[in-house]
PDB file of C-alpha atoms and ligand atoms in Angstrom:
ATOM      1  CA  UNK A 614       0.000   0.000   0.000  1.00  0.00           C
ATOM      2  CA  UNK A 615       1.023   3.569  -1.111  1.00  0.00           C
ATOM      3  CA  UNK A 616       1.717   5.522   1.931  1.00  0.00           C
ATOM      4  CA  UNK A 617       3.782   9.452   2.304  1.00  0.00           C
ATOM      5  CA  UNK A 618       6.545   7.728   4.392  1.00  0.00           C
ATOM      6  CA  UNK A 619       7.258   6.256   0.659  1.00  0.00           C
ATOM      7  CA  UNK A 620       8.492   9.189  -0.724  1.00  0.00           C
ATOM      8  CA  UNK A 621      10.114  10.770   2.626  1.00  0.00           C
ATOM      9  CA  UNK A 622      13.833  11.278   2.552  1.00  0.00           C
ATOM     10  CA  UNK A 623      15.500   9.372   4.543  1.00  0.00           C
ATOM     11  CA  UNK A 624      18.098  11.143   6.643  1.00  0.00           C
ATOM     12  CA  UNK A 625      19.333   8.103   9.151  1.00  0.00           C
ATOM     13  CA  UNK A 626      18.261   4.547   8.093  1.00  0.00           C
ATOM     14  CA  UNK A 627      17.855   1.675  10.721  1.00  0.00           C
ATOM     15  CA  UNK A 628      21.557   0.475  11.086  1.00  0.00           C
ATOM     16  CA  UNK A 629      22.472   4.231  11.559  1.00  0.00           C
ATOM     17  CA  UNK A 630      20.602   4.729  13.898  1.00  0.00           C
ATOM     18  CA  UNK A 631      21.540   1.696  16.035  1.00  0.00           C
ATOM     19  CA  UNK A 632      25.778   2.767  15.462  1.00  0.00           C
ATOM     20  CA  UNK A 633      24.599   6.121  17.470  1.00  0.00           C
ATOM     21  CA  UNK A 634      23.019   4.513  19.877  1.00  0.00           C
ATOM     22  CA  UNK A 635      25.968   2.135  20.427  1.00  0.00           C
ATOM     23  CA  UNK A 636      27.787   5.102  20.924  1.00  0.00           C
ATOM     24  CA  UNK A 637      25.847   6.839  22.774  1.00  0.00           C
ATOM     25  CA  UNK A 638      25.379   4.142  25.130  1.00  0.00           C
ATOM     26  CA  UNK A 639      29.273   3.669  25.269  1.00  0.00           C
ATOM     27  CA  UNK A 640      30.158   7.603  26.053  1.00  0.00           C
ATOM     28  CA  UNK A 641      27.267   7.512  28.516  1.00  0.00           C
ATOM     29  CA  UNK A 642      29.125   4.292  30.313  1.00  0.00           C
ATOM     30  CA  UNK A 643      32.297   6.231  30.189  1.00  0.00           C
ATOM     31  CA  UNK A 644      31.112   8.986  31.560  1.00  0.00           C
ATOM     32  CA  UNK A 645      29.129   7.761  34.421  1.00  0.00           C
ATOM     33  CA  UNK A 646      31.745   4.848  35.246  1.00  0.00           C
ATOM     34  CA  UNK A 647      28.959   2.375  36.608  1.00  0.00           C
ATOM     35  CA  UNK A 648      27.349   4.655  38.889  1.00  0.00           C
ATOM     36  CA  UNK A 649      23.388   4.226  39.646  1.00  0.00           C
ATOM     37  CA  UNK A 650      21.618   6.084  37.029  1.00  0.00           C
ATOM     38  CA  UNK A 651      18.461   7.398  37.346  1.00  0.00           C
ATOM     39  CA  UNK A 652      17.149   8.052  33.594  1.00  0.00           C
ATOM     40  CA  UNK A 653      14.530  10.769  33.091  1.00  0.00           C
ATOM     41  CA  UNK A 654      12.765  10.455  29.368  1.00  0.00           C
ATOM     42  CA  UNK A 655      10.701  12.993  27.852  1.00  0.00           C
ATOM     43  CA  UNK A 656       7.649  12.042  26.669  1.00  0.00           C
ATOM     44  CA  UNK A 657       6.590  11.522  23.816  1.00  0.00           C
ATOM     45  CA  UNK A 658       9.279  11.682  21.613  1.00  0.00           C
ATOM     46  CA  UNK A 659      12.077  10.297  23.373  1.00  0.00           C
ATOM     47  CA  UNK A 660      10.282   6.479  24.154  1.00  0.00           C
ATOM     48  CA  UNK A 661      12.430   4.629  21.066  1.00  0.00           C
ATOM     49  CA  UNK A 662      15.733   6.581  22.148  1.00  0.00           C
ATOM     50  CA  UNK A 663      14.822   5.326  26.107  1.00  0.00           C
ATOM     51  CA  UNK A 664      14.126   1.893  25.111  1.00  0.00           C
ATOM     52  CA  UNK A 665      16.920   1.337  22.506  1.00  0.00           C
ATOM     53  CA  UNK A 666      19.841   3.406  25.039  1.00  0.00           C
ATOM     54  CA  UNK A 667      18.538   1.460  28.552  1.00  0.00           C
ATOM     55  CA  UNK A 668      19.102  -1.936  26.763  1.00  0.00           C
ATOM     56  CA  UNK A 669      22.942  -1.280  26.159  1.00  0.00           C
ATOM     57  CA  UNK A 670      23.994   0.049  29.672  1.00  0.00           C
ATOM     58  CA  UNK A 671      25.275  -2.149  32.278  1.00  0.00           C
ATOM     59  CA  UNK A 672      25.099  -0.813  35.757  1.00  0.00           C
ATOM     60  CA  UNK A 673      21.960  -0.312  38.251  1.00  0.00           C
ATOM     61  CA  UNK A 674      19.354   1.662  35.939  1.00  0.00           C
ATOM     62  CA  UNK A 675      16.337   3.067  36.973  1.00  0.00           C
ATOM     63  CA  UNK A 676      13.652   4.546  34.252  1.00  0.00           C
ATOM     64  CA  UNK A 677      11.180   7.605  34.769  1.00  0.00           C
ATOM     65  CA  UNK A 678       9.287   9.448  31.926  1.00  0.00           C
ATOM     66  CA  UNK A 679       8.303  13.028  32.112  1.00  0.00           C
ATOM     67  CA  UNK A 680       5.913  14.896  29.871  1.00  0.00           C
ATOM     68  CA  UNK A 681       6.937  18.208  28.191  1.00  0.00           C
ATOM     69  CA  UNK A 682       4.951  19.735  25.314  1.00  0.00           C
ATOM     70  CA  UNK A 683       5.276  22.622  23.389  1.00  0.00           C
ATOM     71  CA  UNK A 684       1.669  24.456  22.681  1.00  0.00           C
ATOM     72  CA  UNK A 685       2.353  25.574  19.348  1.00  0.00           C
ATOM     73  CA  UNK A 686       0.905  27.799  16.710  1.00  0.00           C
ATOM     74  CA  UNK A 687       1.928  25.329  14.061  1.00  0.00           C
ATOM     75  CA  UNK A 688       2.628  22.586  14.225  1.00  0.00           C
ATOM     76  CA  UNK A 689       7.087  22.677  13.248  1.00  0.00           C
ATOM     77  CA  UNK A 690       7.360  25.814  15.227  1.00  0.00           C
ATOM     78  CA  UNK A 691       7.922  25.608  19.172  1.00  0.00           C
ATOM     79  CA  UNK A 692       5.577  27.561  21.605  1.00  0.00           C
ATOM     80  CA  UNK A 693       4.917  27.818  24.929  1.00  0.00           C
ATOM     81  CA  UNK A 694       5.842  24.834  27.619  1.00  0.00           C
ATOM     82  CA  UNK A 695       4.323  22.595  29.433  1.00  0.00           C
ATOM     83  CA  UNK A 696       6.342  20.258  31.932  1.00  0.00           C
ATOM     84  CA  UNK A 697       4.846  17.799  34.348  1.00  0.00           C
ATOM     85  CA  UNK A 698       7.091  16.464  36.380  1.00  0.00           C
ATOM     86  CA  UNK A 699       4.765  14.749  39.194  1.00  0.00           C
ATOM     87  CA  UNK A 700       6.451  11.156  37.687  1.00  0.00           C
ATOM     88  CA  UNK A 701       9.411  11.910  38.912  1.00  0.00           C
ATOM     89  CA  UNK A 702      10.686   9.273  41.692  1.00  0.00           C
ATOM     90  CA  UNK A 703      13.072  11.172  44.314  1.00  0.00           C
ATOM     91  CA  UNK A 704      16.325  12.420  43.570  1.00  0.00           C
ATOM     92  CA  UNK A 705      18.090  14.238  45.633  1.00  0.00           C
ATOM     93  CA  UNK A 706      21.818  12.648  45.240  1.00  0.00           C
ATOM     94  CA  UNK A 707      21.435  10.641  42.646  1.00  0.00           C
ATOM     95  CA  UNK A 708      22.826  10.748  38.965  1.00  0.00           C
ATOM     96  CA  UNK A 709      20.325  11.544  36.518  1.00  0.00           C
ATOM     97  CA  UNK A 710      20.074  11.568  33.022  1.00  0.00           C
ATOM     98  CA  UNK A 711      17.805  13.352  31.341  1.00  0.00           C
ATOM     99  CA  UNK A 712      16.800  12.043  27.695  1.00  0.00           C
ATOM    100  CA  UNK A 713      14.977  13.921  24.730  1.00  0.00           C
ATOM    101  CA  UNK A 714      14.590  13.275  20.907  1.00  0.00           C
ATOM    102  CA  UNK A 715      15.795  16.413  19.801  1.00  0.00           C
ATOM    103  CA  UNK A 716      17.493  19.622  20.415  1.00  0.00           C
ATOM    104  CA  UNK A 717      15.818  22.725  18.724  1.00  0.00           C
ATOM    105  CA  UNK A 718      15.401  25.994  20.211  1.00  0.00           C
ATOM    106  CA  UNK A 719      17.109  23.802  23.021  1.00  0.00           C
ATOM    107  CA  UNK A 720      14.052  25.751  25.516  1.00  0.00           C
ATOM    108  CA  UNK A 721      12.336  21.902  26.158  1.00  0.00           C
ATOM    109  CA  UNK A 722      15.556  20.764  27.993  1.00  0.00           C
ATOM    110  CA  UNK A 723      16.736  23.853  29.441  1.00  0.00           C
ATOM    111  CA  UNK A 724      13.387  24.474  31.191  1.00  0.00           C
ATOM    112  CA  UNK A 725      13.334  20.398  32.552  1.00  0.00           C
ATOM    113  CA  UNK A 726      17.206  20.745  33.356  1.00  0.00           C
ATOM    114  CA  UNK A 727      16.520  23.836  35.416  1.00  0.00           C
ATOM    115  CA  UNK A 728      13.447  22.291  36.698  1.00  0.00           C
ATOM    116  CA  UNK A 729      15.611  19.023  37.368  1.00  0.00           C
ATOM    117  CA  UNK A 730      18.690  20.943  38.767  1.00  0.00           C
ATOM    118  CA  UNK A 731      16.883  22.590  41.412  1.00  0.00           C
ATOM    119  CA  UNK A 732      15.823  19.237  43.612  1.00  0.00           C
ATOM    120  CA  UNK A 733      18.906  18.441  44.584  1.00  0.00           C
ATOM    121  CA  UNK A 734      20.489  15.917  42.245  1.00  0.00           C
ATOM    122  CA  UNK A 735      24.522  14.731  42.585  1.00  0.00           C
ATOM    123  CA  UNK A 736      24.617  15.260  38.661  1.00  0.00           C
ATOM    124  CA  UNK A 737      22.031  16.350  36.232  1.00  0.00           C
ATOM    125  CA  UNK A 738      23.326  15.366  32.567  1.00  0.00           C
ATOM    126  CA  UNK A 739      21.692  15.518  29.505  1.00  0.00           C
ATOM    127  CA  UNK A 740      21.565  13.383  25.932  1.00  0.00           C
ATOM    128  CA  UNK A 741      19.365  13.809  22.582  1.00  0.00           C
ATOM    129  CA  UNK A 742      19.474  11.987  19.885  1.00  0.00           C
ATOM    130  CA  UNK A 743      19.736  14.859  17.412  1.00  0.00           C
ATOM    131  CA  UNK A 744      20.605  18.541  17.232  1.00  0.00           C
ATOM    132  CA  UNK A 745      19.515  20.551  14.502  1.00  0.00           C
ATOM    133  CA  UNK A 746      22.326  23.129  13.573  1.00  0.00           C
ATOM    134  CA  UNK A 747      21.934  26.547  13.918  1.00  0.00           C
ATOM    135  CA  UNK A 748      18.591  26.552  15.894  1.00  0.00           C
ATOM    136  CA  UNK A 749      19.880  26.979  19.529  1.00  0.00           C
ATOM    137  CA  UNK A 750      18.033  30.096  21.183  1.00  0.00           C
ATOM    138  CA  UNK A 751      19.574  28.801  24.573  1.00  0.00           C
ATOM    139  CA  UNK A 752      22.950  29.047  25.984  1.00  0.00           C
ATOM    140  CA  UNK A 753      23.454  25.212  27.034  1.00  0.00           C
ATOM    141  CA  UNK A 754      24.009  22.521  24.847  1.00  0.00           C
ATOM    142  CA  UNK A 755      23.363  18.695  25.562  1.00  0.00           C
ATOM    143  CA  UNK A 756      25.981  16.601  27.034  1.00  0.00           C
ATOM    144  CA  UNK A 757      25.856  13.826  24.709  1.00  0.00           C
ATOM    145  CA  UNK A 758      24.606  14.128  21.120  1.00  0.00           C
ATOM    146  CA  UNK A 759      23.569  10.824  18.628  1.00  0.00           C
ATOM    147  CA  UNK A 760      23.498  12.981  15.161  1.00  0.00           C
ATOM    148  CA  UNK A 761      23.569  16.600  14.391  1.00  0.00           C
ATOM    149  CA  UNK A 762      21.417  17.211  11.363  1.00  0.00           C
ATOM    150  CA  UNK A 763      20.387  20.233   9.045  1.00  0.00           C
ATOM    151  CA  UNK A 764      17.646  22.187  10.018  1.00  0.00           C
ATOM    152  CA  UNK A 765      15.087  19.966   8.381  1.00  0.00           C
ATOM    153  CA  UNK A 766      11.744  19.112  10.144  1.00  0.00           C
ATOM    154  CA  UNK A 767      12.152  15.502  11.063  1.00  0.00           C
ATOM    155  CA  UNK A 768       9.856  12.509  12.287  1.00  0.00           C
ATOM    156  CA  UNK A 769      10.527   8.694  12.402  1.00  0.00           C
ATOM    157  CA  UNK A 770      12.251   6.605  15.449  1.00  0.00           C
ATOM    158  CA  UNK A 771       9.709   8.294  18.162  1.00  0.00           C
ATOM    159  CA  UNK A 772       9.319  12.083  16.152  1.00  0.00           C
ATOM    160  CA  UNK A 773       6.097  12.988  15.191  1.00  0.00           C
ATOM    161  CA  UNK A 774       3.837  15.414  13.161  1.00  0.00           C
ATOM    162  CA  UNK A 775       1.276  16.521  14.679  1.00  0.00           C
ATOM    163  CA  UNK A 776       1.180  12.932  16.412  1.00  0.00           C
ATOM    164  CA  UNK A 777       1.898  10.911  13.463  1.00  0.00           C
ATOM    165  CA  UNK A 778       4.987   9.109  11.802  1.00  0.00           C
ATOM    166  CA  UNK A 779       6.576   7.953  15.466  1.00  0.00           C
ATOM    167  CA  UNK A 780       6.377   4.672  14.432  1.00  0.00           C
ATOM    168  CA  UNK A 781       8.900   4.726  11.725  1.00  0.00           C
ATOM    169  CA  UNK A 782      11.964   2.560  11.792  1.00  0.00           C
ATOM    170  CA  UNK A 783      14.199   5.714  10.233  1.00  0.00           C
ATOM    171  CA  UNK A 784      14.493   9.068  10.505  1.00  0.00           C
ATOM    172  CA  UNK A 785      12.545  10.705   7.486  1.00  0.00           C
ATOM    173  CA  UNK A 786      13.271  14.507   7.034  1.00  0.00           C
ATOM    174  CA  UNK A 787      10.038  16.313   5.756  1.00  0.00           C
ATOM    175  CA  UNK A 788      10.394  19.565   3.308  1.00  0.00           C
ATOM    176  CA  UNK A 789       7.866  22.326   3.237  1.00  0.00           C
ATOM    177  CA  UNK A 790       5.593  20.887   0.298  1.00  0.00           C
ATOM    178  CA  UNK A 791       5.214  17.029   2.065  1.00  0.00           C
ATOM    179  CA  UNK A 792       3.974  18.584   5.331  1.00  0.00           C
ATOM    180  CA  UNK A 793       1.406  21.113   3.699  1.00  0.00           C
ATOM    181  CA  UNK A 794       0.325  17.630   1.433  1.00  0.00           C
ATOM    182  CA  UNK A 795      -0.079  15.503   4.417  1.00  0.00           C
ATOM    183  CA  UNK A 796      -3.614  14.501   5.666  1.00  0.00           C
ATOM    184  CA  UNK A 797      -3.549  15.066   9.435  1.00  0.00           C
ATOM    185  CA  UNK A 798      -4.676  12.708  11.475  1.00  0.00           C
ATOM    186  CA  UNK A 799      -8.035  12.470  13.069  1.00  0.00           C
ATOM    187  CA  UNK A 800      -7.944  13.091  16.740  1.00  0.00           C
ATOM    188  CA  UNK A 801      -4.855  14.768  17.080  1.00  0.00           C
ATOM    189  CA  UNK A 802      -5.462  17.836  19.372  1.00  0.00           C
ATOM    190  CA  UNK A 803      -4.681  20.924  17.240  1.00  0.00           C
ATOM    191  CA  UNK A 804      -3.376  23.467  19.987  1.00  0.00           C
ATOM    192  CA  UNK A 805      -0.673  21.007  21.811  1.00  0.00           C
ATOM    193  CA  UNK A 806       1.731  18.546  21.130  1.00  0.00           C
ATOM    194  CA  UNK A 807       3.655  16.140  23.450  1.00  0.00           C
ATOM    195  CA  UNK A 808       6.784  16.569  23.018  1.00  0.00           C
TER     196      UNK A 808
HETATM  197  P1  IMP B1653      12.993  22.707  21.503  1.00  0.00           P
HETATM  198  O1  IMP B1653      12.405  23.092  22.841  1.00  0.00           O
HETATM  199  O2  IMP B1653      12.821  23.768  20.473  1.00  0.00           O
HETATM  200  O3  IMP B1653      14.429  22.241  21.605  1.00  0.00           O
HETATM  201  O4  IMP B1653      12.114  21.550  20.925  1.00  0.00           O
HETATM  202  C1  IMP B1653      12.161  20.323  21.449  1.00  0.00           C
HETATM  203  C2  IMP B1653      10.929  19.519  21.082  1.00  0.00           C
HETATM  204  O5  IMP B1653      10.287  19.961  19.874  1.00  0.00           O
HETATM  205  C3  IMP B1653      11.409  18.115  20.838  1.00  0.00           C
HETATM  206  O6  IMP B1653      11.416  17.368  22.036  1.00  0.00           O
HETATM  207  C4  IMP B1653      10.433  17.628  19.807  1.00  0.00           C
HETATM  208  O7  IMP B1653       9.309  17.057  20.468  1.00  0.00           O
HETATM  209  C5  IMP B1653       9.972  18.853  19.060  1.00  0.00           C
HETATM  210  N1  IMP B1653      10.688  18.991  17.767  1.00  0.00           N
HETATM  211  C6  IMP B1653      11.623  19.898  17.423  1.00  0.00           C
HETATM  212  N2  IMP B1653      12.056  19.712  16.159  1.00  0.00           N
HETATM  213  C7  IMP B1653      11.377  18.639  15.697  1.00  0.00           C
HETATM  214  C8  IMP B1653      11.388  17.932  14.436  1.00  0.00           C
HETATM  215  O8  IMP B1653      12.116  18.224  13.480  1.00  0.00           O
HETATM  216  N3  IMP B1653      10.535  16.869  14.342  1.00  0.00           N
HETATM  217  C9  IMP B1653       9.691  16.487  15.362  1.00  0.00           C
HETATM  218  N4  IMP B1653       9.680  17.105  16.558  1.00  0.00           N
HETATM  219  C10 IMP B1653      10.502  18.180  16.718  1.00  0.00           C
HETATM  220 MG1   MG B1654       7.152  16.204  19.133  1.00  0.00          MG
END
């Protein structure tokens, strides 16, 4: 059956994607030399990244997922934020690691690392799979980084439009004409996103 994904480009195929996470999950080791990690996911966009990283660490993990979502006036351009971080289990001294799909305006992780920061953690680091260059509006950067990429809007491997397309095995970049072309999807709140 015909479907868009077809005719998306695809910027990082399946095997690509699974060298960055073997490398991110090997400078994350390095880094963290065995220590108990907590691991703090943002939701929605970061569940393949969580589930694909957590399965090559050694070393006491423990999982939590946070929501963050952008209310947006499209839906490729970030808005205002929304964090709920009532999931969070307690961490005061413990190493965390807080994990996100993607670094844009980079305003989604510095609000959660702030947020994160203030409670009283032994280490607050960060990872994404992907930074767009040339989009940072913030002054930190992540601490470990799968793939930069060009500013392209992208979905696949947990990324969505407007709530579709996470289910893709790749990363598919989308260009101006294939969003405005694509039939969005019943349901899909129009004001808000999760992240
Ligand atoms: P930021 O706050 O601008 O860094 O945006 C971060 C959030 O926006 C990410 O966690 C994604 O949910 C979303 N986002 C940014 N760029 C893209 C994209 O190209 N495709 C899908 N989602 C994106
Ligand atoms: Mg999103």
């Amino acid at each position: 059956m015909n479907s868009p994904a077809d005719t998306m480009d695809i910027l990082l195929d399946q095997h690509e994607l699974a060298a960055g996470i073997d490398r991110l999950a090997s400078d994350v080791r390095l880094t963290t030399a065995g220590k108990p990690l907590l691991i703090v996911g943002v939701l929605t966009g970061s569940i393949v990244v969580v589930a694909d990283l957590i399965r090559r660490l050694d070393g006491p993990v423990q999982v939590a997922m946070v929501w963050a979502s952008s209310y947006r006036g499209s839906t490729t351009s970030p808005g205002r934020l929304d964090l709920h971080l009532e999931t969070l289990p307690e961490v005061t001294g413990r190493h965390i690691l807080v994990v996100d799909d993607i670094f844009d305006t980079g305003h989604t992780l510095q609000a959660i690392l702030e947020r994160i920061g203030a409670l009283g953690a032994a280490s607050v680091r960060s990872l994404v799979l992907l930074e767009k260059e040339g989009r940072a509006e913030v002054d930190i950067r992540p601490d470990f980084v799968g793939f930069r990429i060009p500013d392209r809007f992208v979905v696949g491997y947990g990324l969505d439009y407007d709530g579709a397309w996470r289910q893709l095995p790749h990363l598919a970049a989308l260009d101006e004409s294939e969003i405005a072309g694509l039939a969005r999807i019943p349901g899909v709140r129009r004001t808000g996103g999760d992240g």
